[in-house]
PDB file of C-alpha atoms and ligand atoms in Angstrom:
ATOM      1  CA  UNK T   1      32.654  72.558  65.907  1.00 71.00           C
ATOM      2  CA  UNK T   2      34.057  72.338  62.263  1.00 83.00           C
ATOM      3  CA  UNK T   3      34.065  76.185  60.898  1.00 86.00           C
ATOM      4  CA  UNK T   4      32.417  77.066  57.941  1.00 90.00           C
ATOM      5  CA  UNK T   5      33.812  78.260  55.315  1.00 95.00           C
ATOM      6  CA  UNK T   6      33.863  81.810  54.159  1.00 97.00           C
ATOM      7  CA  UNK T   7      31.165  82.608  51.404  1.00 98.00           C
ATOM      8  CA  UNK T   8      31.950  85.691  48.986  1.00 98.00           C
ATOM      9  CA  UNK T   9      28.919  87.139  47.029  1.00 98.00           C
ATOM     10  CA  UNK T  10      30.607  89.055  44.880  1.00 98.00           C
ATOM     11  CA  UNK T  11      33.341  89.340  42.118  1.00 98.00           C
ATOM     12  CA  UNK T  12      35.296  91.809  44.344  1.00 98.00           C
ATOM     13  CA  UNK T  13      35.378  89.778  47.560  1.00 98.00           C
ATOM     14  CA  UNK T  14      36.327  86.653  45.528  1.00 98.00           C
ATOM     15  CA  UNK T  15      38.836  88.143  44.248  1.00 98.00           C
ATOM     16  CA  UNK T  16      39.922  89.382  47.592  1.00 98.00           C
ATOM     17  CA  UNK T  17      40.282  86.398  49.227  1.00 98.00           C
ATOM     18  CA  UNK T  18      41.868  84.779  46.243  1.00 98.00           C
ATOM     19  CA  UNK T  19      44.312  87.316  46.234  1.00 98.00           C
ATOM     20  CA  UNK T  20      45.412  86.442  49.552  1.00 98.00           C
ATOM     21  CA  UNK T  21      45.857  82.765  48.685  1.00 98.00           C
ATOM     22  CA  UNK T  22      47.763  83.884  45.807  1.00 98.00           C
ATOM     23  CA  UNK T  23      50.139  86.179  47.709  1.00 98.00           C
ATOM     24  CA  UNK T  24      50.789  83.173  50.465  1.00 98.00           C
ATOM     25  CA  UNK T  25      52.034  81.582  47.126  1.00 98.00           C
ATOM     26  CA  UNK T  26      48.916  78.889  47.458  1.00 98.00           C
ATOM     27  CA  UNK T  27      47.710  76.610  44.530  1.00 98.00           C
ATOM     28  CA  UNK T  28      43.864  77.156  43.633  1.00 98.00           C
ATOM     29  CA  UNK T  29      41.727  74.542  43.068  1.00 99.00           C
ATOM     30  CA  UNK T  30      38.291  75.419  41.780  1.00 99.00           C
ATOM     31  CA  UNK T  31      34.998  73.261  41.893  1.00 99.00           C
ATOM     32  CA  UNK T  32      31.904  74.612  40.156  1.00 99.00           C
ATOM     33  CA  UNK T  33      28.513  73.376  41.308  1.00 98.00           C
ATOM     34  CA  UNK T  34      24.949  74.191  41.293  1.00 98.00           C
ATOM     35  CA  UNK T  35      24.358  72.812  44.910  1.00 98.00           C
ATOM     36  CA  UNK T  36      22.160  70.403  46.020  1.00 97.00           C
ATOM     37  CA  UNK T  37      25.231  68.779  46.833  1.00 98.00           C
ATOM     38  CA  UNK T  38      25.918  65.017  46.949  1.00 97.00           C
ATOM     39  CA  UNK T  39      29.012  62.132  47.450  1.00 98.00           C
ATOM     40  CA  UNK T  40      29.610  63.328  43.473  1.00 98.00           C
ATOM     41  CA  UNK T  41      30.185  67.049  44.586  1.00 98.00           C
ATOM     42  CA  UNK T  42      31.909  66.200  47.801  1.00 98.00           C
ATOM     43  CA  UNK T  43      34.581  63.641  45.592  1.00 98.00           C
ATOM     44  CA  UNK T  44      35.341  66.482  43.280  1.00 98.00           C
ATOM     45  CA  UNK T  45      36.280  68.550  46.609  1.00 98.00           C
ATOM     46  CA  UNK T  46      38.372  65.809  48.232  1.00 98.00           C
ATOM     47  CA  UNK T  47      40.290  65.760  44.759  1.00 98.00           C
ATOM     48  CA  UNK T  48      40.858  69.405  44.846  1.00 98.00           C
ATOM     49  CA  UNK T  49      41.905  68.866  48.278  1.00 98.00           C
ATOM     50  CA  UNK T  50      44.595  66.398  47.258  1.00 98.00           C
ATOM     51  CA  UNK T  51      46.080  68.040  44.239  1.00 98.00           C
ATOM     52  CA  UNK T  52      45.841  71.570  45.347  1.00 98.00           C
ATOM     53  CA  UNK T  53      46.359  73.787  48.867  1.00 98.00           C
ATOM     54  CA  UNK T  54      43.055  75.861  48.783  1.00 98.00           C
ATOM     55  CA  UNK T  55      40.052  74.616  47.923  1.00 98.00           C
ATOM     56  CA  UNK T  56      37.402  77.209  46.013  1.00 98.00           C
ATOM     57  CA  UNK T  57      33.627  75.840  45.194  1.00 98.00           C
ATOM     58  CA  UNK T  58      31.128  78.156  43.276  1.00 99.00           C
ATOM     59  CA  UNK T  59      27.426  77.395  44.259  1.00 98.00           C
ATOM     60  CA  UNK T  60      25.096  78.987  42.068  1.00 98.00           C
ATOM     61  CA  UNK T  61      22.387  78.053  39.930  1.00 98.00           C
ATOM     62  CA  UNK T  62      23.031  79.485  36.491  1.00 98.00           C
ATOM     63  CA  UNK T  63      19.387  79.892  34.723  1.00 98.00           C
ATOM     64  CA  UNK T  64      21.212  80.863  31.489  1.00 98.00           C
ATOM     65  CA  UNK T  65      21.669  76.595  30.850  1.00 98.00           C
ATOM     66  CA  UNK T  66      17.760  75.802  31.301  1.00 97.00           C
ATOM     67  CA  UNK T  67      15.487  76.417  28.655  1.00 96.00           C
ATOM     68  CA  UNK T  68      12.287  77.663  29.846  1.00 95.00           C
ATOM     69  CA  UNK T  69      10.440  74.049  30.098  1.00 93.00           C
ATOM     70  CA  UNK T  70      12.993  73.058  32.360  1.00 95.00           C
ATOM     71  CA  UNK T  71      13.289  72.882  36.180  1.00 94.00           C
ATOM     72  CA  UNK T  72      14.992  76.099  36.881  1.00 97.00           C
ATOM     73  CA  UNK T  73      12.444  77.585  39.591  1.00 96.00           C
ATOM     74  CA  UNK T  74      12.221  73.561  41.332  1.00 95.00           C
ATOM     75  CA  UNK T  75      15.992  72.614  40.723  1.00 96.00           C
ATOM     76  CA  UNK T  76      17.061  72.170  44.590  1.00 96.00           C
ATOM     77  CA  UNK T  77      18.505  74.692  46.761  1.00 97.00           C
ATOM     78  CA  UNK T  78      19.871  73.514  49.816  1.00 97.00           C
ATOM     79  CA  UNK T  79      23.076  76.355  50.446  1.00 98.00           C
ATOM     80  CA  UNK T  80      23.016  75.650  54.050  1.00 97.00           C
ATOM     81  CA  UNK T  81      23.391  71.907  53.965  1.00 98.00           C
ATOM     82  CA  UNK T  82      25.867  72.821  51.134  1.00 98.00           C
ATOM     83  CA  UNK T  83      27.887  74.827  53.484  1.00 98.00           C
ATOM     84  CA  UNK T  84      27.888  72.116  56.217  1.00 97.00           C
ATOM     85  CA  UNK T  85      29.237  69.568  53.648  1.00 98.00           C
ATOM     86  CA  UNK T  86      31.974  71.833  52.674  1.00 98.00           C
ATOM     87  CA  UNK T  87      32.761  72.788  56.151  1.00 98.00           C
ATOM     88  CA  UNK T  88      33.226  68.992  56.543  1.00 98.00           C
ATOM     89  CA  UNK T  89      35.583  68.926  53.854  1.00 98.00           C
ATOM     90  CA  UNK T  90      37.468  71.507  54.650  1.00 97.00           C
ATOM     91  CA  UNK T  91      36.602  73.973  51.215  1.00 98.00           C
ATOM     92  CA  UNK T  92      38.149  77.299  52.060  1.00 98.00           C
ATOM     93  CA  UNK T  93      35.787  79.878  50.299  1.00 98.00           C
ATOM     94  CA  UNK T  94      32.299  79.367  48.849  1.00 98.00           C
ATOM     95  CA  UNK T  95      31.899  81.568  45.844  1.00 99.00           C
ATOM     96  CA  UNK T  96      27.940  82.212  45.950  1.00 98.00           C
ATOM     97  CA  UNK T  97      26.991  85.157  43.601  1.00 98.00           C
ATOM     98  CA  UNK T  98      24.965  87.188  46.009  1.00 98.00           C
ATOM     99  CA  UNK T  99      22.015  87.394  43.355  1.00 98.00           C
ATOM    100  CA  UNK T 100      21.654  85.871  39.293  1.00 98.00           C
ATOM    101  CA  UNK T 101      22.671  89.931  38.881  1.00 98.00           C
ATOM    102  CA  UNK T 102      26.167  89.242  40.053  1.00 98.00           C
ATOM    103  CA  UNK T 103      26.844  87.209  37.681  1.00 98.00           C
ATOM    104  CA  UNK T 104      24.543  88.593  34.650  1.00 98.00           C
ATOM    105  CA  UNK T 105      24.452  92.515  35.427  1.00 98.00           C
ATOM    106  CA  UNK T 106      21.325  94.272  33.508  1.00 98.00           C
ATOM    107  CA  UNK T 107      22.555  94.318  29.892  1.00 98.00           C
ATOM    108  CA  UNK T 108      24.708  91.343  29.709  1.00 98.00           C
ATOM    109  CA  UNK T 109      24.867  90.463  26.633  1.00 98.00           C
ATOM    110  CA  UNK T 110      27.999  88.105  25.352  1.00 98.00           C
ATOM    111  CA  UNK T 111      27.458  84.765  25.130  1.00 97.00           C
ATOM    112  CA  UNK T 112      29.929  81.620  24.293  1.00 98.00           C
ATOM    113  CA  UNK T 113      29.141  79.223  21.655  1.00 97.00           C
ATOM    114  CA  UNK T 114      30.886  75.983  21.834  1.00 98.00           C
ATOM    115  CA  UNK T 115      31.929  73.914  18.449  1.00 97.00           C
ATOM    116  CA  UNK T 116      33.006  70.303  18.932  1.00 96.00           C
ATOM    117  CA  UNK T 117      32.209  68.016  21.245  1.00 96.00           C
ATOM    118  CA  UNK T 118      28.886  70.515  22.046  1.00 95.00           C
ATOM    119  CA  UNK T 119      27.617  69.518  18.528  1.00 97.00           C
ATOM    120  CA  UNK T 120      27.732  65.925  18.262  1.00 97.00           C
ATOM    121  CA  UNK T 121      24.090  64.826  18.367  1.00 98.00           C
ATOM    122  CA  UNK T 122      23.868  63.885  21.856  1.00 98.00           C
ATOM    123  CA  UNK T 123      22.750  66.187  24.954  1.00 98.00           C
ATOM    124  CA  UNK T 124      22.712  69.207  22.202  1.00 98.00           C
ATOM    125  CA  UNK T 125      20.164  67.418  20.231  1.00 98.00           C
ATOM    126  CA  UNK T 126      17.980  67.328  23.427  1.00 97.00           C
ATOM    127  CA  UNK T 127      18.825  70.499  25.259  1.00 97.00           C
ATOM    128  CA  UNK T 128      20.194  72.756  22.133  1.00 96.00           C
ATOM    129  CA  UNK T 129      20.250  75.633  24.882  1.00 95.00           C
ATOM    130  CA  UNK T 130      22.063  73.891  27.649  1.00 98.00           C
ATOM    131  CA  UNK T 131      26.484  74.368  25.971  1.00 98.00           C
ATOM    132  CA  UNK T 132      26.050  77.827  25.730  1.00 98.00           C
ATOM    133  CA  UNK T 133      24.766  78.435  28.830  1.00 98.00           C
ATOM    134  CA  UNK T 134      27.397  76.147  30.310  1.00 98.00           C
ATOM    135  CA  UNK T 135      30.204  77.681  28.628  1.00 98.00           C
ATOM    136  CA  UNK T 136      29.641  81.121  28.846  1.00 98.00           C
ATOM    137  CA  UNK T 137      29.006  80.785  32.539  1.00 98.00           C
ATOM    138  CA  UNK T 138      32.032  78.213  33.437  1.00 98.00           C
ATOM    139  CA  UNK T 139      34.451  80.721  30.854  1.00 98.00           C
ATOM    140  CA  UNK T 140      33.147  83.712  33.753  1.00 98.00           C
ATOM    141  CA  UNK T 141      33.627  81.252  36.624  1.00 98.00           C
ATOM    142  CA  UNK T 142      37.450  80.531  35.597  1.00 98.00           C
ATOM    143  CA  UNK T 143      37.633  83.993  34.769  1.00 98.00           C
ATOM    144  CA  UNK T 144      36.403  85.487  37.935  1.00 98.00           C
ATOM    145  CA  UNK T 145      38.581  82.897  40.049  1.00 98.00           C
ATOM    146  CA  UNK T 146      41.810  82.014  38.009  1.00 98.00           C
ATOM    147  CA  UNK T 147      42.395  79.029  39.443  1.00 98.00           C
ATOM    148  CA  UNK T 148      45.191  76.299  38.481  1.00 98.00           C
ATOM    149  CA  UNK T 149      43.329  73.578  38.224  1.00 99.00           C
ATOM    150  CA  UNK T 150      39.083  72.929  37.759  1.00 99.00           C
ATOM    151  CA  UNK T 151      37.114  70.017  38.688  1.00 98.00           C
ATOM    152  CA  UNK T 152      34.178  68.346  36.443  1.00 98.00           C
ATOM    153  CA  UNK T 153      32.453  65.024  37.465  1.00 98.00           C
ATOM    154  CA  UNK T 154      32.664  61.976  34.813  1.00 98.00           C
ATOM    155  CA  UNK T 155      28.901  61.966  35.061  1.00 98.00           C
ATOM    156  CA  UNK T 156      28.412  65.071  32.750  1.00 98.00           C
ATOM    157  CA  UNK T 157      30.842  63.601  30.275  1.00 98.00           C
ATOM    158  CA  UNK T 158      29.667  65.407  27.435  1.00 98.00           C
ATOM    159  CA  UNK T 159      30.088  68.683  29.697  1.00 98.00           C
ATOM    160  CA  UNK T 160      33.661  67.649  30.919  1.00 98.00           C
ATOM    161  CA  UNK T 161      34.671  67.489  27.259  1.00 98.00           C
ATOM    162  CA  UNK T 162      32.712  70.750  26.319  1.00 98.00           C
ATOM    163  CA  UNK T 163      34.734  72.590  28.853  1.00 98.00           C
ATOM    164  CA  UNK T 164      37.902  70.799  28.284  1.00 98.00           C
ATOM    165  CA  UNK T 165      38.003  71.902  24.675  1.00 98.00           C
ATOM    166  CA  UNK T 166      36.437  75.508  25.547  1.00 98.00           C
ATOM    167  CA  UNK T 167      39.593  76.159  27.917  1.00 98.00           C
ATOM    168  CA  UNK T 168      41.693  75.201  25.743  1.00 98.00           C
ATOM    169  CA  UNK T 169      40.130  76.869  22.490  1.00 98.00           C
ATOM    170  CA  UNK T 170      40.240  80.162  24.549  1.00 98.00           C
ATOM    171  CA  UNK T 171      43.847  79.616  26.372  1.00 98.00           C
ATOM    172  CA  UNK T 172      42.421  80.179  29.809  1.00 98.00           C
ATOM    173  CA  UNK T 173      45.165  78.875  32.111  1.00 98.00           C
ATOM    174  CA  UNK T 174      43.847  76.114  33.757  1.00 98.00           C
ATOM    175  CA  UNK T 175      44.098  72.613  33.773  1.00 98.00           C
ATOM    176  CA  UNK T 176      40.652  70.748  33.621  1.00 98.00           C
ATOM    177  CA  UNK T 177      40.223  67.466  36.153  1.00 98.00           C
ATOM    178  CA  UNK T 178      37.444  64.688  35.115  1.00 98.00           C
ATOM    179  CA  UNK T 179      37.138  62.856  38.151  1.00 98.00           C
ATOM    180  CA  UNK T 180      34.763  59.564  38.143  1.00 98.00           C
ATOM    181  CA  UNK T 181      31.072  59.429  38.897  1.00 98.00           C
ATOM    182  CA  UNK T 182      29.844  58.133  42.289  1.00 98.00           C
ATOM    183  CA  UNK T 183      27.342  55.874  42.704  1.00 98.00           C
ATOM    184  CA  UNK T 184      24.630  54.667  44.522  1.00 98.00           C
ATOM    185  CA  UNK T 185      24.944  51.156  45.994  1.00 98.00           C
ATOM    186  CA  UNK T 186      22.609  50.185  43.298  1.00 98.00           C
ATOM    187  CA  UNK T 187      25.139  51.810  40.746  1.00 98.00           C
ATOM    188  CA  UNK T 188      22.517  54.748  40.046  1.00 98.00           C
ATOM    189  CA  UNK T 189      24.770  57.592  39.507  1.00 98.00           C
ATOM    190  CA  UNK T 190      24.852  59.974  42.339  1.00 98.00           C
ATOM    191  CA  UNK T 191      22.558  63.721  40.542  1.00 97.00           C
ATOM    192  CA  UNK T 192      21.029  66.320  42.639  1.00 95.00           C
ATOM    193  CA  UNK T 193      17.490  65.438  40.354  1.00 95.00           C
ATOM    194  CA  UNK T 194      17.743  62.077  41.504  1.00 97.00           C
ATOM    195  CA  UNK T 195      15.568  63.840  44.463  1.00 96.00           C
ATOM    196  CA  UNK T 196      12.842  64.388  41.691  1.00 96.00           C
ATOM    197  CA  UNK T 197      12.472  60.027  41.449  1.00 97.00           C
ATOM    198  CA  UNK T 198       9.097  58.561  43.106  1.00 97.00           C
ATOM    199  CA  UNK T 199      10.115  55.711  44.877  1.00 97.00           C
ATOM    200  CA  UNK T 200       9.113  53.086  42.221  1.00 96.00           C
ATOM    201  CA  UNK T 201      11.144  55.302  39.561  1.00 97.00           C
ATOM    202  CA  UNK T 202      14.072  55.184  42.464  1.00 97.00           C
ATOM    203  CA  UNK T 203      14.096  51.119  42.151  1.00 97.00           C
ATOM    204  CA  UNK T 204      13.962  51.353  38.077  1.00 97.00           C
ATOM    205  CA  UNK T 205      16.106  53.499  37.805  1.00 98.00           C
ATOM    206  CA  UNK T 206      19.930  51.940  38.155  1.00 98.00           C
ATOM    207  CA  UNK T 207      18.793  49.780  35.210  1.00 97.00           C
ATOM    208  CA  UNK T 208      20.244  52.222  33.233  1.00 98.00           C
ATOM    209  CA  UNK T 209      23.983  51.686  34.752  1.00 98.00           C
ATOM    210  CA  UNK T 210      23.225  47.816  34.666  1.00 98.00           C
ATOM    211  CA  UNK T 211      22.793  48.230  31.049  1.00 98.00           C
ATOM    212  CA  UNK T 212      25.495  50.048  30.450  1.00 98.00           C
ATOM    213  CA  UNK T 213      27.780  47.865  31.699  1.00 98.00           C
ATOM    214  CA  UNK T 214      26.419  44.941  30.036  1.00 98.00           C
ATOM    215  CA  UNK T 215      26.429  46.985  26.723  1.00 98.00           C
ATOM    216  CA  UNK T 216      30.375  47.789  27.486  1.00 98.00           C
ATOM    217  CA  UNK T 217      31.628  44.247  28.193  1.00 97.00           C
ATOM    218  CA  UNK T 218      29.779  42.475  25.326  1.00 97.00           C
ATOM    219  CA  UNK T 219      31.821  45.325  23.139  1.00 97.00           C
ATOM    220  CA  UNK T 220      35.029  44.481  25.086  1.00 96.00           C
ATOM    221  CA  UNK T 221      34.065  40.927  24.452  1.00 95.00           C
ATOM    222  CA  UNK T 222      33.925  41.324  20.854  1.00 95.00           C
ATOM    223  CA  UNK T 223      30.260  42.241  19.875  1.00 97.00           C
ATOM    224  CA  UNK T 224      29.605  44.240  17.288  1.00 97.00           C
ATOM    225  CA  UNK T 225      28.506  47.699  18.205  1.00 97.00           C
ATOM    226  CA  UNK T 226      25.816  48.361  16.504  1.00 97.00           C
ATOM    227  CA  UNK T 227      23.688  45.143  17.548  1.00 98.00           C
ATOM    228  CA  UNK T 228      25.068  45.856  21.098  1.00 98.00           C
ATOM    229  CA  UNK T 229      23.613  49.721  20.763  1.00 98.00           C
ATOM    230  CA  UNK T 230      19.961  48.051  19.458  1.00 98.00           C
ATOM    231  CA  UNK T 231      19.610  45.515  21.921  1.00 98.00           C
ATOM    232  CA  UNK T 232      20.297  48.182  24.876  1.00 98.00           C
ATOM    233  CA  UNK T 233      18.169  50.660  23.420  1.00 98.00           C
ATOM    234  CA  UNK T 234      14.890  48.158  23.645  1.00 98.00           C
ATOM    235  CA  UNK T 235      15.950  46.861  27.300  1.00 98.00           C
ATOM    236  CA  UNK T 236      16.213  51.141  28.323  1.00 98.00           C
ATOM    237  CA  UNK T 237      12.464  51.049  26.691  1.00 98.00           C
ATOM    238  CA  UNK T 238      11.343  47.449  27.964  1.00 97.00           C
ATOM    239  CA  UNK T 239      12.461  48.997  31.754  1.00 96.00           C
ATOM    240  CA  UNK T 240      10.133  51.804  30.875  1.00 96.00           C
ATOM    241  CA  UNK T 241      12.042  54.603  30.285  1.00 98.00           C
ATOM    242  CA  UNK T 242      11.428  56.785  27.198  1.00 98.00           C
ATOM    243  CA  UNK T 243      14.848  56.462  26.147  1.00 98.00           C
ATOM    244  CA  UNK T 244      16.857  59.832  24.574  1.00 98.00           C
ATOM    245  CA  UNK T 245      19.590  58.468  23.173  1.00 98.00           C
ATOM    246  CA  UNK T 246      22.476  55.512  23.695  1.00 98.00           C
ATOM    247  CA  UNK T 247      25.074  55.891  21.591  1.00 98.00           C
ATOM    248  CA  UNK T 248      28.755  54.315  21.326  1.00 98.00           C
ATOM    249  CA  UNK T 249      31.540  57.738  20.950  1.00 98.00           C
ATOM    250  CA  UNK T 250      34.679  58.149  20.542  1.00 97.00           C
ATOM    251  CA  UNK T 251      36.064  59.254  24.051  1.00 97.00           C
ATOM    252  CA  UNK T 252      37.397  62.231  23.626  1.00 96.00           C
ATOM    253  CA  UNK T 253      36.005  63.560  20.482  1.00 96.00           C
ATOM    254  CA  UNK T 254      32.941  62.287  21.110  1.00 97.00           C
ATOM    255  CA  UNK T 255      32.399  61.459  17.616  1.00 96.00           C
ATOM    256  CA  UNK T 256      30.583  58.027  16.666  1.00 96.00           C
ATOM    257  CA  UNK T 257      32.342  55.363  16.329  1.00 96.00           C
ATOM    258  CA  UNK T 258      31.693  51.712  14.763  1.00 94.00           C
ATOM    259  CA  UNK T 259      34.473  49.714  16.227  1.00 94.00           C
ATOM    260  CA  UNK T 260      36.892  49.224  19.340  1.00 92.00           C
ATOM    261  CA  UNK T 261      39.652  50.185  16.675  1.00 93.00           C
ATOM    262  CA  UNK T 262      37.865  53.893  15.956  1.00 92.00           C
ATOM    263  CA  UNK T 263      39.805  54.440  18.980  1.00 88.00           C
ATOM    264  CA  UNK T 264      38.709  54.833  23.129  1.00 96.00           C
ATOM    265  CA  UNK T 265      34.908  54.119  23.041  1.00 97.00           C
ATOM    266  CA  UNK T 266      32.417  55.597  25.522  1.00 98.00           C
ATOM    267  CA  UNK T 267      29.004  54.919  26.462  1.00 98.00           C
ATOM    268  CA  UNK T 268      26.902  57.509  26.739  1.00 98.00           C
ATOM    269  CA  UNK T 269      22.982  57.346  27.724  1.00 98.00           C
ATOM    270  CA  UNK T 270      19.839  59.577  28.303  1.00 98.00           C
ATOM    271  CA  UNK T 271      16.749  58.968  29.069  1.00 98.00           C
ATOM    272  CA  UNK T 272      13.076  59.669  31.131  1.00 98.00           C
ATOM    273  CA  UNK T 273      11.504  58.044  33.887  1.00 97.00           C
ATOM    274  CA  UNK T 274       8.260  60.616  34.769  1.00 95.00           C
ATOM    275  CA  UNK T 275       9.145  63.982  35.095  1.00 93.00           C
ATOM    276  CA  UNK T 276      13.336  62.731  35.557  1.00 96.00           C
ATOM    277  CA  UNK T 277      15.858  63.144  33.108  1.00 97.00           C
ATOM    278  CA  UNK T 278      18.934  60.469  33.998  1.00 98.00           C
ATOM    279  CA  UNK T 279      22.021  60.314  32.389  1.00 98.00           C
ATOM    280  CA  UNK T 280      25.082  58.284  32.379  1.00 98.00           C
ATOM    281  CA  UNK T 281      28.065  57.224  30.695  1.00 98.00           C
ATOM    282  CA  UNK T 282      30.762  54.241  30.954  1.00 98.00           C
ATOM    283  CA  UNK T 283      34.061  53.278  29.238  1.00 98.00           C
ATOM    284  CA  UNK T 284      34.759  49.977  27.231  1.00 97.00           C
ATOM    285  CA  UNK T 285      38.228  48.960  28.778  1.00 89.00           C
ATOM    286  CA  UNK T 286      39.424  45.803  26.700  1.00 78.00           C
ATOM    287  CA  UNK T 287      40.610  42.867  28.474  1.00 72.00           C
ATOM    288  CA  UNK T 288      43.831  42.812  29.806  1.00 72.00           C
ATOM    289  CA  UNK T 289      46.111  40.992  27.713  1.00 68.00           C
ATOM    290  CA  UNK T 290      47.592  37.576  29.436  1.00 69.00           C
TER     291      UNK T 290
HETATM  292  O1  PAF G 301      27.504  70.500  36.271  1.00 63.46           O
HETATM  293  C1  PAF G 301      26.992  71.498  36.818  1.00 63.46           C
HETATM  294  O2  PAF G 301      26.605  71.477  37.992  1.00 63.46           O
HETATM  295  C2  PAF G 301      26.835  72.790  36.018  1.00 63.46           C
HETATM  296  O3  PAF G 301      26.557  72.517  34.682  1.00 63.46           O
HETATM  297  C3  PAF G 301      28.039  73.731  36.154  1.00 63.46           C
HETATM  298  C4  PAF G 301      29.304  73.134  35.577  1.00 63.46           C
HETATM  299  C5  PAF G 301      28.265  74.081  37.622  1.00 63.46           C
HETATM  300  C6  PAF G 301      27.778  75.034  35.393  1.00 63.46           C
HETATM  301  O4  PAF G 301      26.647  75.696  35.882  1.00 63.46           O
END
């Protein structure tokens, strides 16, 4: 039988067993998560695994990134699947705030406000609510666990560089991992809402990725950006989605861009099918040169 890990609910016990990894001299690795976890989750963990000796993943499902439209109360909650998959892969401590008081005692009150790649007109413009809430809780997360390293999924790309630039802004002493989106088969990228899909949404949906990766090798190709952008913004619509945004960034900045020489470009897309929010992002690698 493959144990389970240990779960601490609170900030003491965390730091407990932390502690004791610390004082055996042992590397931290730290994975945050909401649940509902997928092959996306489970890669972050195996990277952890590889690049660090202990193996810490937070489960909890932080209400202060949803605005009140959103799908806080139906987001899924599967903890003991969750442990099962980590007990698989070998996690050593689930850090699962025993209640949303754990982590926001009566009268919290300080809140992070990300600059930079949080304001660029892209999931901000959509979900103006959503940085702060992500910052302010993944700034308590490192803070609670100290670990050396972090792990963020590709997927949330706009996320991975909102954190990146928070931890360093605020000197936390960490190193922040991206590590790539999985996908479906299909190339739909692996979400915990892709549960929400009906099953004609589920066979529309990996249009997005297909478009994508057109989009990215007629830019690599030589296209110009902007014709590239407006033709993949009407084939998101024609596949019936009611498209957010697609927009061409700068990769790490996030900023637009107009041409391959702006710098690393990155695809970034959001859009509706029903009741589901998708998104998804891909690079524009150029051609290798002969
Ligand atoms: O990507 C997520 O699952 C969440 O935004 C995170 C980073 C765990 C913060 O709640």
């Amino acid at each position: 039988m493959v144990r389970r890990p240990r779960v601490a609910g609170t900030v003491r016990t965390l730091r407990q067993a932390v502690a004791r990894f610390r004082g055996a001299r042992e590397s931290v690795a730290l994975v945050p998560t909401m649940g509902a976890l997928h092959e996306g989750h489970l890669s972050l963990v195996r990277v952890a695994r590889r690049r660090s000796k202990r193996v810490v993943v937070s489960i909890f499902v932080n209400p202060a990134q949803f605005a009140p439209n959103e799908d806080l109360s139906s987001y899924p909650r599967t903890f003991d699947a969750d442990l099962a998959a980590l007990a698989k892969e070998k996690a050593d401590l689930v850090w699962a705030p025993a209640s949303v008081a754990t982590m926001y005692p009566d009268g919290f009150s300080t809140r992070i406000t990300p600059g930079g790649p949080a304001l660029v007109g892209l999931e901000d413009a959509y979900r103006p609510h959503f940085f702060a809430g992500v910052a302010t809780v993944v700034a308590k997360l490192l803070i609670q666990c100290l670990p050396d390293i972090v792990m963020f999924g590709e997927k949330d790309y706009q996320q991975l560089k909102v954190v990146t630039r928070m931890a360093h802004d605020l000197d936390l002493p960490v190193r922040v991992i991206g590590v790539p989106t999985v996908r479906e088969p299909d190339g739909l990228a692996m979400s915990s809402r892709n549960v929400y899909l009906s099953p004609q949404e589920r066979a529309a949906a990996p249009t997005l990725f297909r478009v994508l990766e057109d989009c990215s090798r007629k830019i690599a190709g030589g296209a110009p950006i902007a014709s590239v952008m407006a033709d993949g913004r009407e084939a998101i619509t024609r596949a019936g989605f009611q498209l957010d945004y697609l927009e061409a960034r700068h990769a790490e900045t996030l900023e637009p861009v107009a041409s391959m020489t702006d710098g690393p470009v990155r695809l970034l897309v959001a859009a509706r099918l029903g009741r589901t929010r998708l998104i998804d992002n891909v690079g524009v690698s150029l051609p290798a040169r002969p």
